[in-house]
Coordinates of C-alpha atoms and ligand atoms in Angstrom, one line a residue:
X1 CA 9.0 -31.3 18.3
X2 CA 6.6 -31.8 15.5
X3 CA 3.0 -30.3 15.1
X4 CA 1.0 -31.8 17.3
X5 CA -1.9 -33.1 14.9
X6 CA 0.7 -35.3 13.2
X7 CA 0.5 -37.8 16.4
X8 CA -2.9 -38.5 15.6
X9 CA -2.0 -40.4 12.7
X10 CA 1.1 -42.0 14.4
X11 CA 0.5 -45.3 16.1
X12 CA 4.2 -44.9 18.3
X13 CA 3.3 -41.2 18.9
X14 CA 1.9 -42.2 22.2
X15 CA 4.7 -44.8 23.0
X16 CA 7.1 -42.1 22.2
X17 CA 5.7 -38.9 24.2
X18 CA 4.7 -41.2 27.4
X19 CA 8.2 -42.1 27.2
X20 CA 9.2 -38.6 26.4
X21 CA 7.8 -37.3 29.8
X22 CA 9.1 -40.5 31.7
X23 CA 12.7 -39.4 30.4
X24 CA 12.2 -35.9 31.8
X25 CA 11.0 -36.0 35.0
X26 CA 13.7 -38.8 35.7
X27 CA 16.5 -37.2 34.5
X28 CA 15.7 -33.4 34.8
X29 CA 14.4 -30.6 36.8
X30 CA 12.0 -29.4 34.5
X31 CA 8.7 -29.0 36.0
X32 CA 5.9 -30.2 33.1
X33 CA 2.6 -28.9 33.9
X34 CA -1.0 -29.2 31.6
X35 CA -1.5 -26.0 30.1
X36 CA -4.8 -25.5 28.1
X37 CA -4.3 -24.8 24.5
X38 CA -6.3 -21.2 24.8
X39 CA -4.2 -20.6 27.8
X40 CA -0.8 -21.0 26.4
X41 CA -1.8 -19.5 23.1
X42 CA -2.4 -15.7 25.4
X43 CA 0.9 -16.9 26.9
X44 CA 2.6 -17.0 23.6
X45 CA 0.5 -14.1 21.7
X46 CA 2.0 -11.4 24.6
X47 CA 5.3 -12.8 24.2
X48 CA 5.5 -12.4 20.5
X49 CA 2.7 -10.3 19.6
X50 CA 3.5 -9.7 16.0
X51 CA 2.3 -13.1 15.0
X52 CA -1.0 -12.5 15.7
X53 CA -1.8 -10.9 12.4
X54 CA -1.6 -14.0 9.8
X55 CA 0.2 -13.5 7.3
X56 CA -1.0 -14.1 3.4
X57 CA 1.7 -15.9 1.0
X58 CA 1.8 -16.6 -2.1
X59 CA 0.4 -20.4 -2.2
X60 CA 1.2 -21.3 -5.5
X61 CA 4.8 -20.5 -4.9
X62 CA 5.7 -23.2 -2.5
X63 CA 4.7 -27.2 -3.3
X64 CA 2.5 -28.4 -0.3
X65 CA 0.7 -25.1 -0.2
X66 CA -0.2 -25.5 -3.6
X67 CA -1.8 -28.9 -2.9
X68 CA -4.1 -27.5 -0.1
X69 CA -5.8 -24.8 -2.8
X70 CA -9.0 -25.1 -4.1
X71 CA -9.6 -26.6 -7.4
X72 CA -10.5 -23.8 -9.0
X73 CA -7.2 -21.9 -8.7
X74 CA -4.8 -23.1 -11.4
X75 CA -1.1 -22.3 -10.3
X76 CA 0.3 -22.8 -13.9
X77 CA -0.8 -19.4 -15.1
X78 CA -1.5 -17.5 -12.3
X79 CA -1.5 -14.0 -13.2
X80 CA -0.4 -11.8 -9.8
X81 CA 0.5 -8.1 -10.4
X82 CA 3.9 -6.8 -10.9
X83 CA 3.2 -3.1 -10.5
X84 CA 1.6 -1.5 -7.5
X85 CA 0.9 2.3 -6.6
X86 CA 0.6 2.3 -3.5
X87 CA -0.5 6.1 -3.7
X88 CA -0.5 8.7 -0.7
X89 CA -4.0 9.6 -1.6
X90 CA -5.0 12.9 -3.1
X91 CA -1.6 13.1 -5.3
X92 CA -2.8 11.8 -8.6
X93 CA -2.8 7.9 -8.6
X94 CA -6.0 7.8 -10.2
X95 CA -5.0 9.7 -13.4
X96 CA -1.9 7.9 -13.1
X97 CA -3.6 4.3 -13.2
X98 CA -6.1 5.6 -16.0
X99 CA -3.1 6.5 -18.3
X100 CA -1.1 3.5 -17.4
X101 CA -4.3 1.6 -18.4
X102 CA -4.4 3.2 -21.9
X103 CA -1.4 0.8 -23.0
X104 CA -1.8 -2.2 -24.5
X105 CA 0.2 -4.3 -22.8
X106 CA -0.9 -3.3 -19.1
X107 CA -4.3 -4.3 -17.2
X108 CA -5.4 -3.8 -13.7
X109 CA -7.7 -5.9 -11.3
X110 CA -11.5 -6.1 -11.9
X111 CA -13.7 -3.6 -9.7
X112 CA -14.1 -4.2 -6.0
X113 CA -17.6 -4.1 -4.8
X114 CA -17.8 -1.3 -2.2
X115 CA -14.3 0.3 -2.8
X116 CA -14.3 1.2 -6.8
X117 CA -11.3 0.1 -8.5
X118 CA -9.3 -0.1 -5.2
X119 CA -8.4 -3.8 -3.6
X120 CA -8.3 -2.6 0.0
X121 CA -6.2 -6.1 0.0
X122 CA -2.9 -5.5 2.1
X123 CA -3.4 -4.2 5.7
X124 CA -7.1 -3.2 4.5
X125 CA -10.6 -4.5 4.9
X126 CA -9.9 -7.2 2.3
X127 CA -6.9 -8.7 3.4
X128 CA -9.0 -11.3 5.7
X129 CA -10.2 -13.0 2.3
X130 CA -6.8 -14.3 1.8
X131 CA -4.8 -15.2 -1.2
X132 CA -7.3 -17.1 -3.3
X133 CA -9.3 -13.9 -3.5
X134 CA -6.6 -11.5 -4.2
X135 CA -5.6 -13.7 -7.4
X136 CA -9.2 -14.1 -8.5
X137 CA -9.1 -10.0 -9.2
X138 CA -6.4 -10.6 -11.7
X139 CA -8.1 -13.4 -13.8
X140 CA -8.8 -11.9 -16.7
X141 CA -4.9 -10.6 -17.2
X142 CA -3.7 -11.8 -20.7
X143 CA -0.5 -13.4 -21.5
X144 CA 0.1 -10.0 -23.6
X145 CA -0.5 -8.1 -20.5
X146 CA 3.4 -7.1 -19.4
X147 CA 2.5 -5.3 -16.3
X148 CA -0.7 -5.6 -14.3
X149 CA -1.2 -3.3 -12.2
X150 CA -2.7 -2.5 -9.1
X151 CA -3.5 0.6 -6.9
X152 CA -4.4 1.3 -3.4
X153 CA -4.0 4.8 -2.6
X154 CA -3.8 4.5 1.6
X155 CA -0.8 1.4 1.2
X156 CA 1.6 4.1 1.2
X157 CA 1.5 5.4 4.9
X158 CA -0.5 2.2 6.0
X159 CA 2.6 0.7 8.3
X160 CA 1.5 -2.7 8.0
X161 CA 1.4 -3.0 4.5
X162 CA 4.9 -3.0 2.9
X163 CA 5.5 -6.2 5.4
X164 CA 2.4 -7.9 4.0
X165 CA 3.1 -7.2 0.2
X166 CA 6.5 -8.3 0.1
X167 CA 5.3 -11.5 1.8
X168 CA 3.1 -12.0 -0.8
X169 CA 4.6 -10.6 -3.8
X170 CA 8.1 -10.3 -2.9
X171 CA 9.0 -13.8 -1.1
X172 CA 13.0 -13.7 -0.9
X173 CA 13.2 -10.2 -2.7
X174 CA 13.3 -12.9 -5.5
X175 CA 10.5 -11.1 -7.6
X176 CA 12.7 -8.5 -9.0
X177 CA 10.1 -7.8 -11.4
X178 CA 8.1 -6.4 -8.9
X179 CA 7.7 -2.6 -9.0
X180 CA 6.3 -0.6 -6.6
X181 CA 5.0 3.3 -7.5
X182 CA 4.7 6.1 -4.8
X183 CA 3.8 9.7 -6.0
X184 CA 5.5 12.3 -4.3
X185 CA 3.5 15.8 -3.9
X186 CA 4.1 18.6 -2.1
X187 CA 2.4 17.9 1.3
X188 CA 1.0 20.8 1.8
X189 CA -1.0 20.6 -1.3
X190 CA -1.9 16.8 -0.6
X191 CA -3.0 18.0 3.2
X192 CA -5.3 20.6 1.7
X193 CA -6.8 18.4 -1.1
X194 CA -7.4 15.8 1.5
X195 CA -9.0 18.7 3.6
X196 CA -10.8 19.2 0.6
X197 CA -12.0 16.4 -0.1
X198 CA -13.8 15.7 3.1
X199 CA -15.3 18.7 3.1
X200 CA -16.4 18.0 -0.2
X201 CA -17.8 14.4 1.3
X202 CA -20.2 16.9 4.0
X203 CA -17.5 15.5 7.1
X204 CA -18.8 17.2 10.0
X205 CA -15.4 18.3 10.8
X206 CA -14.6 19.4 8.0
X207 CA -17.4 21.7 7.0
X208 CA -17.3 22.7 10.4
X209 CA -13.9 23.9 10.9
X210 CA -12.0 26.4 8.6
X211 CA -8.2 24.8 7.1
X212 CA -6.8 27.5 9.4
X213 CA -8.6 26.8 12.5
X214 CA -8.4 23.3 12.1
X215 CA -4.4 23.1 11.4
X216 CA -3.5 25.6 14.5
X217 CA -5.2 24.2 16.8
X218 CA -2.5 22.7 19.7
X219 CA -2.9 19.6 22.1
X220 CA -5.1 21.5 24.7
X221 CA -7.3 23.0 23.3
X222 CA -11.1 22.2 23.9
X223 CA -11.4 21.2 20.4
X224 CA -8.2 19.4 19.5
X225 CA -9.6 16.1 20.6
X226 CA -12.9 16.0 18.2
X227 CA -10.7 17.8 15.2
X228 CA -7.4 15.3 15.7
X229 CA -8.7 12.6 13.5
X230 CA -9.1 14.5 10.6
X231 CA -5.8 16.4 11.2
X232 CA -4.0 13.5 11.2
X233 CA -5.4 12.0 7.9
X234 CA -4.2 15.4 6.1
X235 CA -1.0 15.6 7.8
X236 CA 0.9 11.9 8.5
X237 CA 0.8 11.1 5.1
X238 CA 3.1 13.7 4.1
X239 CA 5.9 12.3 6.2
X240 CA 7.1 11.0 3.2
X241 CA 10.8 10.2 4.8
X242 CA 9.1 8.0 7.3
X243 CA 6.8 6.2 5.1
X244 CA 9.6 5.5 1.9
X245 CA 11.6 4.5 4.7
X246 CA 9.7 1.9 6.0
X247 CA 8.9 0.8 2.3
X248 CA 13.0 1.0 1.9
X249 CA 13.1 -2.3 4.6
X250 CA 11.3 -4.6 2.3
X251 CA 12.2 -3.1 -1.2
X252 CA 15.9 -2.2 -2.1
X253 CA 15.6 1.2 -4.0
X254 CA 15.8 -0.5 -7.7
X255 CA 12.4 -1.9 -6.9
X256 CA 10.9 1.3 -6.1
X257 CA 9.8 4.1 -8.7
X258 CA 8.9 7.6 -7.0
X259 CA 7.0 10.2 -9.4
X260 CA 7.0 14.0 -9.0
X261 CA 3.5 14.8 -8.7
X262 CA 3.7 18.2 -9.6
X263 CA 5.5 17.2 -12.9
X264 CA 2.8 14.5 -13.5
X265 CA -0.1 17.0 -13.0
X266 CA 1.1 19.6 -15.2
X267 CA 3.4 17.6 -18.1
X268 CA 2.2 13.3 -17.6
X269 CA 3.4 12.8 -21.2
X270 CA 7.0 13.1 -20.3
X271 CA 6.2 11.5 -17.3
X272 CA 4.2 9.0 -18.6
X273 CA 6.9 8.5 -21.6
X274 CA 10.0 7.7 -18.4
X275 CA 7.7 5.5 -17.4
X276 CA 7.2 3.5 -20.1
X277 CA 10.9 2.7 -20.5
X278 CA 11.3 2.5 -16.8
X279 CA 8.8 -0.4 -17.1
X280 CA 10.5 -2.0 -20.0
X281 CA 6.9 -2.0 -21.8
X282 CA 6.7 -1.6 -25.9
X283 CA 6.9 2.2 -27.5
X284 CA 7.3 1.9 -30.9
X285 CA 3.2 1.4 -30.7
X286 CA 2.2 3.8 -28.3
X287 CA 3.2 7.3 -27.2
X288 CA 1.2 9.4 -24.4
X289 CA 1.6 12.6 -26.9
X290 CA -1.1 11.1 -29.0
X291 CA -3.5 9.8 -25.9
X292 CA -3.4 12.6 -23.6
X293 CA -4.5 16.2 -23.9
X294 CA -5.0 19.3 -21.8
X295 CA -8.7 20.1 -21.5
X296 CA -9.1 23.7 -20.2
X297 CA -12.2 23.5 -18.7
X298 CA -11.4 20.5 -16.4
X299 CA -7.8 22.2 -16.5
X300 CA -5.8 18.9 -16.3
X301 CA -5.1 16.1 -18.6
X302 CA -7.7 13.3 -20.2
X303 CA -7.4 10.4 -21.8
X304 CA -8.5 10.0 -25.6
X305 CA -10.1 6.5 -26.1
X306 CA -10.8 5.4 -29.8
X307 CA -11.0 9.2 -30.2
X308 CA -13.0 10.2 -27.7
X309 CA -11.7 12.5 -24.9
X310 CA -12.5 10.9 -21.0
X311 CA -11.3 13.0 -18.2
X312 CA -11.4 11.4 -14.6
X313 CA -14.8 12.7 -12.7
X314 CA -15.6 15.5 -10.4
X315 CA -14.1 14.2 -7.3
X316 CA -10.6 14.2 -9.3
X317 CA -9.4 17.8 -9.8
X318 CA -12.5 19.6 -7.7
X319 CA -12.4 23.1 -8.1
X320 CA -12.0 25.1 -4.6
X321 CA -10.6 27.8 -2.9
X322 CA -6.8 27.2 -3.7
X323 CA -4.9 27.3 -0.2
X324 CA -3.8 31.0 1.5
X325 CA -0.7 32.0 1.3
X326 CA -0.4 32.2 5.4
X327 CA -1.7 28.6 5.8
X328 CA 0.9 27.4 3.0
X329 CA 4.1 29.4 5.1
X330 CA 2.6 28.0 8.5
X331 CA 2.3 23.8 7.0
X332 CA 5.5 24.6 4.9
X333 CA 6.8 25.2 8.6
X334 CA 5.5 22.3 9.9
X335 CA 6.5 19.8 7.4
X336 CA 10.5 21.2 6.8
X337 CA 11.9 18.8 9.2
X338 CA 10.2 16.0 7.6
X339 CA 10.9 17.6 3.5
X340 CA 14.7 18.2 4.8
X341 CA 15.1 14.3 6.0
X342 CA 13.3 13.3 2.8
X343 CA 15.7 15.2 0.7
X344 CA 18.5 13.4 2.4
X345 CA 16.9 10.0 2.0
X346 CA 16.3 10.6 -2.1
X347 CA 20.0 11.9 -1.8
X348 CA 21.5 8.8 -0.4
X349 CA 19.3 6.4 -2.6
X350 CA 19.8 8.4 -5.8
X351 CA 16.3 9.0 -6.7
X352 CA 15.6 11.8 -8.5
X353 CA 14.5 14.9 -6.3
X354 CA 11.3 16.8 -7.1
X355 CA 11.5 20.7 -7.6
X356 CA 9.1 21.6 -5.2
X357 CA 11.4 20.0 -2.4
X358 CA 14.6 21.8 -4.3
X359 CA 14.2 24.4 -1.7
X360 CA 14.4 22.7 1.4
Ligands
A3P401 P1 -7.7 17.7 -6.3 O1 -9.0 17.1 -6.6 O2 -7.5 18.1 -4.9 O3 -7.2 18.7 -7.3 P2 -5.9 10.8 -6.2 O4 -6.4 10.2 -7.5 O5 -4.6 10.2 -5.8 O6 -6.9 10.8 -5.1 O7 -5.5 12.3 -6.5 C1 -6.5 13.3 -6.8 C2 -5.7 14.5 -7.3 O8 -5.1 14.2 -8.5 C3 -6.5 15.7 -7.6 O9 -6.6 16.4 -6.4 C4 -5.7 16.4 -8.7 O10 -5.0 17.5 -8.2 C5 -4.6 15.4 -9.1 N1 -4.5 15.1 -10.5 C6 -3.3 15.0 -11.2 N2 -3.5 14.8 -12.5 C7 -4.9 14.8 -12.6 C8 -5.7 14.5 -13.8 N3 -5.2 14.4 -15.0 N4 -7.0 14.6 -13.6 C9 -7.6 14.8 -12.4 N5 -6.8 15.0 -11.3 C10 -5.5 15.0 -11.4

């Protein structure tokens, strides 16, 4: 059976289907019915319901898709990234990007109206522009740029999204230059700062509702309804084993870099340093000792640009109440199933393990 649209332009198509149907109800027991098209489209959505998302390829990567672009996307140098952090929120990835960003030899996407530097493109609000949009944020990549990078800080736990990327970016698993970054924090700090954070953003929940109160309440309670959104988007990120396994079905582990966020917080130099080789990008002209430094008062590291010294704003690093010691014991509770099958995940896979999950 070929697409049906093709007979249109057939002059036997119609010879050959009346004939078709002649055949069938002669020599078999099939039944043939007329189906409308809507109709047996909900037939075949419920039967295979995962095809109802389309899914975004990369066109330039495949001859007759290439021919259907516009004119103003020219396949010969398209520039798509090769690095993504994919985040959880809350553990960093915005320093990270910003130091990344200081090299010569890396670039990012242009800023997305309405989201800052964020795409929002796989599994988020701006997937639906398609392909031809997400290449168009990576036009002004130049052929020095090694790695270009991009960062969305909610791909990590989004479940859709490793699917969507590696159909994009990873056709075949043939793009083994494709990296992807995941920074791995202690999830009871990332719940908090996430806690934090909406508070911060006046959430009615949040400012309504102490950490304590929020995190203890149990399914029953008159109030665990209204609070269980906001629980959720502190907690389910930080089931790390979970969401690198799901990323570990469409990436083999070589493809995959995981970063202690606790390390990058307080030393990114080093970090930053590994990171550089483990991208394979140039050293012998650039070294984080000399364009990063500790500044007290914001009490994390900034960048220093053509001298200058540019820390990340207020919303990165806000200064609150740090977390008490009988909320820490109660999440470290609640997360040491999921931190015990994460440590045997990194085990199997080799990665390196972080120190705050050494205890587990
Ligand atoms: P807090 O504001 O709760 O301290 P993200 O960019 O992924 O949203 O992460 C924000 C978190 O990055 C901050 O959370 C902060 O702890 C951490 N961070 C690590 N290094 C940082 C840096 N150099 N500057 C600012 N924040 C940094």
């Amino acid at each position: 059976m070929t697409h049906q649209q093709n007979y249109g332009h057939d002059r036997l198509a119609h010879y050959t289907f009346h004939n078709e149907v002649l055949f069938l109800k002669c020599w078999t027991n099939l039944n043939l019915k007329w189906v409308e098209p809507e109709k047996l489209s909900q037939l075949y959505f419920n039967r295979f319901p995962q095809e109802q998302n389309m899914i975004h390829l990369n066109r330039c990567a495949d001859d007759r898709h290439r021919k259907m672009l516009s004119v103003n996307v020219t396949c010969d140098n398209i520039k798509l990234p090769n690095l993504i952090i994919v985040g959880p929120q809350k553990t960093g990835t915005s320093a990270l990007l910003s130091f990344l960003k200081l090299h010569p030899n890396v670039t990012s996407n242009l800023n997305v109206e309405g989201s800052f530097e964020e795409m929002q493109f796989f599994g988020g609000t701006n997937y639906k522009k398609g392909f031809e949009w997400y290449q168009s944020q990576f036009l002004q990549a130049a052929d020095n740029h090694q790695i270009i990078v991009e960062k969305t800080a909610n791909y990590f736990d989004n479940p859709v999204t490793p699917h969507l990327l590696s159909s994009m970016l990873n056709p075949d698993s043939k793009n083994h230059e494709l990296k992807i970054i995941a920074m791995i924090a202690d999830p009871v700090d990332r719940a908090y700062s996430w806690y934090q954070h909406m508070r911060s953003h006046n959430d009615s929940i949040a400012t309504k509702y102490s950490p304590e109160k929020l995190f203890s309440m149990l399914p029953g309670d008159p109030e665990y309804e209204v609070t269980n959104r906001l629980r959720q988007r502190c907690l389910k990120p930080g089931f790390y084993a979970e969401h690198v396994d799901r990323w570990l079905d469409y990436f083999p582990p070589s493809q995959i870099i995981l970063i202690d966020a606790k390390a990058f917080r307080l030393n990114p130099t080093q970090i930053m340093d590994q990171l550089l080789i483990d991208l394979n990008l140039p050293t012998s002209n650039f070294n984080y000792a000399t364009n990063l430094r500790y500044v007290p008062e914001k009490g994390f590291y900034c960048t220093i640009k053509k001298g200058k010294t540019k820390c990340l704003g207020a919303s990165k690093g806000r200064k609150y109440i740090p977390i008490s010691d009988s909320l820490r014991s109660q999440l470290n509770s609640y997360y040491a199933g999921h931190n015990r099958a994460l440590l045997k995940l990194l085990n199997r896979y080799k990665f390196n393990v972080p120190g705050w999950l050494l205890n587990f």
